Amino acid sequence: MLKSIAGAFVLAIVANASAGAEPAGPVKILIVSGGCCHDYPQQRKLLESGLKARMAAEVSHVYHDPRAGEKATRPALPIHGNPKYADGFDVVIHNECAADEDSAAVLDAVLAPHRAGVPAVNLHCAMHSYRSGDWKKPVTAGAPNARWFEFTGIQSSGHGPQSPIRLTAAGTGHPVAAGFQSYTTASDELYNNLAAFDVTPVLYGIQPESPVAADRARTYTVAWTHLYGPRRTRVFSTTLAHNEAVMADPRYLDLVARGVLWAVGRL
């Protein structure tokens, strides 16, 4: 049986209540998804049901399904023209894949609520979005093409062939990893790490069965946290879950739920 740590969330809530703490309302979550390369309708369902099973949550969605003839790597997400898109939410989950969206104005709008203090959780292809300039080389803090990576925390430029990823806790003592037990995912993409911006690693990943020999020896940070911008906004990110089989794993949903709760200060 897959070990779940969701019960720890209930115990924490009970402990707070018994200590006389004011009962917290549901976490108001906005999930942004859409773009190329993934089954976002299915992922939206998996994330919403998984989070609601692990915490009191109200989940809303911003989603754009690219139409015929539209370049899916530049999805016309409504948030791209609305810097106030996160008003009223406790946290935004970025699960979009806007790989070729390089507009500075779009990036201004996407980052605006997080610079103002709205916590964020970034999943998988979010790390490969909003890229500009020569993003295949390590960026420098403060450079125009570093802005998105300074928000996500780690710059990634690509991945090798899909293969199971062996996950281990990073050993940093981060609360998101509390109770985590190593396991191997279904086939997934292991994103590389080109540059990091003062992150705290949560999980490491390696692909021991990769068909590329060089990849079998490469260990990358696959989940981490950091504090972003002038408000020191909490941000949790994981590069895992290209495929729905990985996302549907209760252990992955536990990880994301703990990332959400940490981001909003309820873990």
XYZ file of C-alpha atoms in Angstrom:
267
model
C 0.000 0.000 0.000
C 1.284 3.457 -0.861
C 2.207 5.390 2.254
C 0.352 8.696 2.512
C 1.178 11.512 4.876
C -2.175 13.229 4.391
C -3.191 12.172 7.906
C -0.514 14.453 9.284
C -2.467 17.415 7.897
C -5.551 16.363 9.886
C -3.476 15.913 13.045
C -1.984 19.361 12.601
C -5.435 20.902 12.243
C -6.674 19.057 15.335
C -3.625 20.172 17.307
C -4.211 23.787 16.356
C -7.850 23.581 17.311
C -7.082 21.995 20.682
C -4.584 24.737 21.391
C -7.331 27.307 20.989
C -6.168 28.624 17.625
C -8.658 30.358 15.376
C -9.906 27.717 12.865
C -8.396 28.435 9.467
C -10.719 28.723 6.500
C -10.196 26.748 3.314
C -7.083 27.513 1.295
C -8.159 29.460 -1.775
C -6.157 28.013 -4.659
C -5.929 29.223 -8.253
C -4.528 26.662 -10.718
C -3.182 28.106 -13.979
C -2.774 25.537 -16.761
C -2.692 25.316 -20.528
C -0.269 25.290 -23.423
C 1.616 22.563 -25.157
C 2.712 19.040 -24.517
C 0.488 17.863 -21.638
C -3.021 16.578 -20.919
C -4.099 19.617 -18.939
C -7.809 18.746 -18.676
C -6.834 15.520 -16.910
C -4.162 17.202 -14.797
C -6.625 19.840 -13.628
C -8.916 17.097 -12.320
C -6.084 15.210 -10.636
C -4.745 18.296 -8.880
C -8.110 19.590 -7.722
C -9.327 16.260 -6.353
C -5.925 15.457 -4.832
C -5.651 18.772 -3.018
C -9.228 18.704 -1.755
C -8.622 15.211 -0.353
C -5.656 16.517 1.656
C -6.840 19.885 2.964
C -9.820 22.181 3.209
C -9.539 23.977 -0.132
C -11.469 26.025 -2.640
C -9.975 25.452 -6.097
C -10.461 27.675 -9.141
C -8.907 27.391 -12.590
C -7.545 29.582 -15.341
C -7.180 27.399 -18.405
C -6.621 27.956 -22.093
C -6.997 25.173 -24.647
C -5.061 26.163 -27.788
C -7.209 26.270 -30.882
C -6.401 24.998 -34.352
C -3.628 27.052 -35.899
C -2.576 28.615 -32.589
C 0.969 28.053 -31.371
C 0.478 25.998 -28.239
C 3.803 27.124 -26.767
C 2.381 30.657 -26.525
C -0.987 29.973 -24.890
C -3.289 32.979 -24.687
C -3.874 32.687 -20.959
C -6.104 35.421 -19.488
C -3.543 36.103 -16.759
C -1.119 37.427 -19.379
C -2.937 40.742 -19.552
C -4.146 40.952 -15.974
C -1.671 41.697 -13.161
C -4.515 41.341 -10.635
C -5.416 37.781 -11.630
C -4.552 36.413 -8.170
C -6.691 38.852 -6.184
C -8.679 36.959 -3.553
C -6.528 33.811 -3.673
C -4.135 32.487 -1.043
C -1.820 30.768 -3.522
C -1.347 30.310 -7.268
C -0.285 26.970 -8.755
C 1.487 27.527 -12.075
C 1.098 24.403 -14.212
C 1.215 26.084 -17.614
C 3.632 25.371 -20.457
C 4.342 28.707 -22.162
C 7.744 27.709 -23.514
C 7.946 30.332 -26.271
C 6.217 33.205 -24.470
C 8.993 35.811 -24.269
C 7.041 39.050 -23.888
C 8.335 41.253 -21.063
C 4.846 42.724 -20.629
C 3.339 39.262 -20.214
C 5.976 38.368 -17.662
C 5.306 41.603 -15.762
C 1.653 40.585 -15.380
C 2.390 36.977 -14.405
C 4.901 37.988 -11.733
C 2.959 40.966 -10.371
C 0.942 39.175 -7.657
C 3.971 37.199 -6.485
C 6.102 40.321 -6.209
C 3.243 41.707 -4.122
C 3.350 38.705 -1.788
C 0.958 36.038 -3.145
C 2.619 32.628 -2.597
C 3.212 30.287 -5.517
C 3.645 26.627 -6.383
C 5.304 25.805 -9.720
C 4.870 22.431 -11.382
C 6.899 20.779 -14.140
C 6.706 22.801 -17.394
C 6.197 26.028 -15.481
C 9.977 25.885 -15.114
C 10.296 25.861 -18.930
C 7.996 28.845 -19.494
C 8.433 32.586 -20.118
C 11.948 32.154 -21.501
C 13.789 34.852 -23.438
C 17.273 35.614 -24.680
C 19.798 32.791 -24.581
C 18.021 30.707 -21.967
C 20.018 27.587 -22.859
C 23.008 29.080 -21.035
C 23.103 29.866 -17.299
C 21.492 33.246 -16.661
C 22.845 35.942 -14.358
C 20.818 37.380 -11.491
C 19.345 40.728 -12.502
C 19.503 40.034 -16.239
C 16.258 40.484 -18.201
C 16.140 36.786 -19.110
C 16.721 35.746 -15.483
C 13.465 37.189 -14.137
C 11.330 34.052 -14.427
C 14.077 31.781 -13.147
C 14.649 34.073 -10.173
C 10.967 33.491 -9.401
C 10.947 29.701 -9.859
C 14.306 29.434 -8.072
C 16.140 27.120 -10.470
C 16.848 27.608 -14.173
C 16.240 24.521 -16.276
C 16.781 24.305 -20.028
C 15.734 20.762 -20.878
C 15.588 17.069 -20.052
C 16.655 13.706 -21.418
C 14.514 10.704 -22.408
C 11.575 9.764 -20.209
C 12.496 7.147 -17.624
C 11.561 6.364 -14.000
C 13.054 8.789 -11.463
C 14.358 7.621 -8.107
C 13.461 10.236 -5.510
C 15.249 10.856 -2.228
C 14.889 13.538 0.432
C 17.538 16.233 0.151
C 18.480 16.015 3.826
C 17.981 19.735 4.449
C 15.367 19.130 7.121
C 12.746 21.049 5.165
C 9.214 20.551 6.567
C 7.826 19.768 3.101
C 9.952 16.591 3.142
C 8.917 15.540 6.645
C 7.842 11.885 6.571
C 8.977 11.446 2.967
C 10.090 7.940 1.999
C 12.189 7.362 -1.116
C 10.362 5.880 -4.095
C 10.688 5.535 -7.860
C 8.200 7.301 -10.104
C 6.603 6.005 -13.256
C 8.291 7.183 -16.460
C 8.960 10.911 -16.206
C 11.225 13.747 -17.357
C 14.246 14.694 -15.238
C 14.812 18.428 -15.727
C 18.385 19.697 -15.622
C 19.577 22.471 -13.266
C 21.596 25.269 -14.886
C 21.486 27.978 -12.225
C 19.979 28.316 -8.761
C 18.874 31.380 -6.815
C 19.231 30.743 -3.073
C 16.961 27.705 -2.956
C 16.523 25.052 -0.281
C 16.433 21.592 -1.928
C 13.590 19.320 -0.841
C 14.022 16.261 -3.118
C 16.732 14.941 -5.420
C 16.111 12.741 -8.448
C 18.155 10.374 -10.605
C 17.215 8.113 -13.539
C 19.029 4.797 -12.939
C 17.287 3.160 -15.915
C 17.805 5.947 -18.459
C 18.717 4.729 -21.970
C 21.405 7.447 -22.023
C 24.415 6.273 -20.028
C 25.499 9.791 -19.035
C 22.041 10.524 -17.634
C 22.165 7.537 -15.280
C 24.810 9.296 -13.188
C 23.198 12.728 -13.021
C 21.376 13.776 -9.883
C 19.279 16.939 -9.998
C 17.197 18.882 -7.527
C 13.582 18.092 -8.460
C 11.739 19.876 -5.616
C 12.786 22.977 -3.669
C 11.634 26.149 -1.953
C 12.850 29.705 -1.835
C 11.804 33.255 -0.992
C 11.115 35.540 -3.929
C 11.213 39.262 -4.533
C 10.946 42.286 -2.250
C 8.227 40.684 -0.123
C 10.174 37.430 0.329
C 7.232 35.533 -1.073
C 7.157 31.809 -0.381
C 7.586 29.678 -3.532
C 7.585 25.870 -3.782
C 8.556 24.222 -7.075
C 8.866 20.706 -8.444
C 9.865 19.622 -11.931
C 8.064 16.291 -11.588
C 4.925 15.006 -13.340
C 5.023 15.271 -17.105
C 2.741 12.239 -17.223
C -0.569 11.740 -15.474
C 0.609 8.417 -13.965
C 3.210 10.353 -11.972
C 0.734 13.071 -10.962
C -1.914 10.558 -9.877
C 0.490 8.853 -7.450
C -0.704 9.652 -3.899
C 2.901 10.325 -2.889
C 3.234 13.025 -5.530
C -0.058 14.611 -4.481
C 1.136 14.505 -0.859
C 4.258 16.400 -1.941
C 2.307 19.083 -3.799
C -0.187 19.438 -0.951
C 2.626 19.931 1.543
C 4.202 22.456 -0.825
C 0.924 24.373 -0.951
C 0.509 24.312 2.830
C 4.095 25.434 3.360
C 3.657 28.267 0.841
C 0.607 29.626 2.668
C 2.158 29.140 6.113
C -0.131 26.321 7.285
C 2.265 23.370 7.328
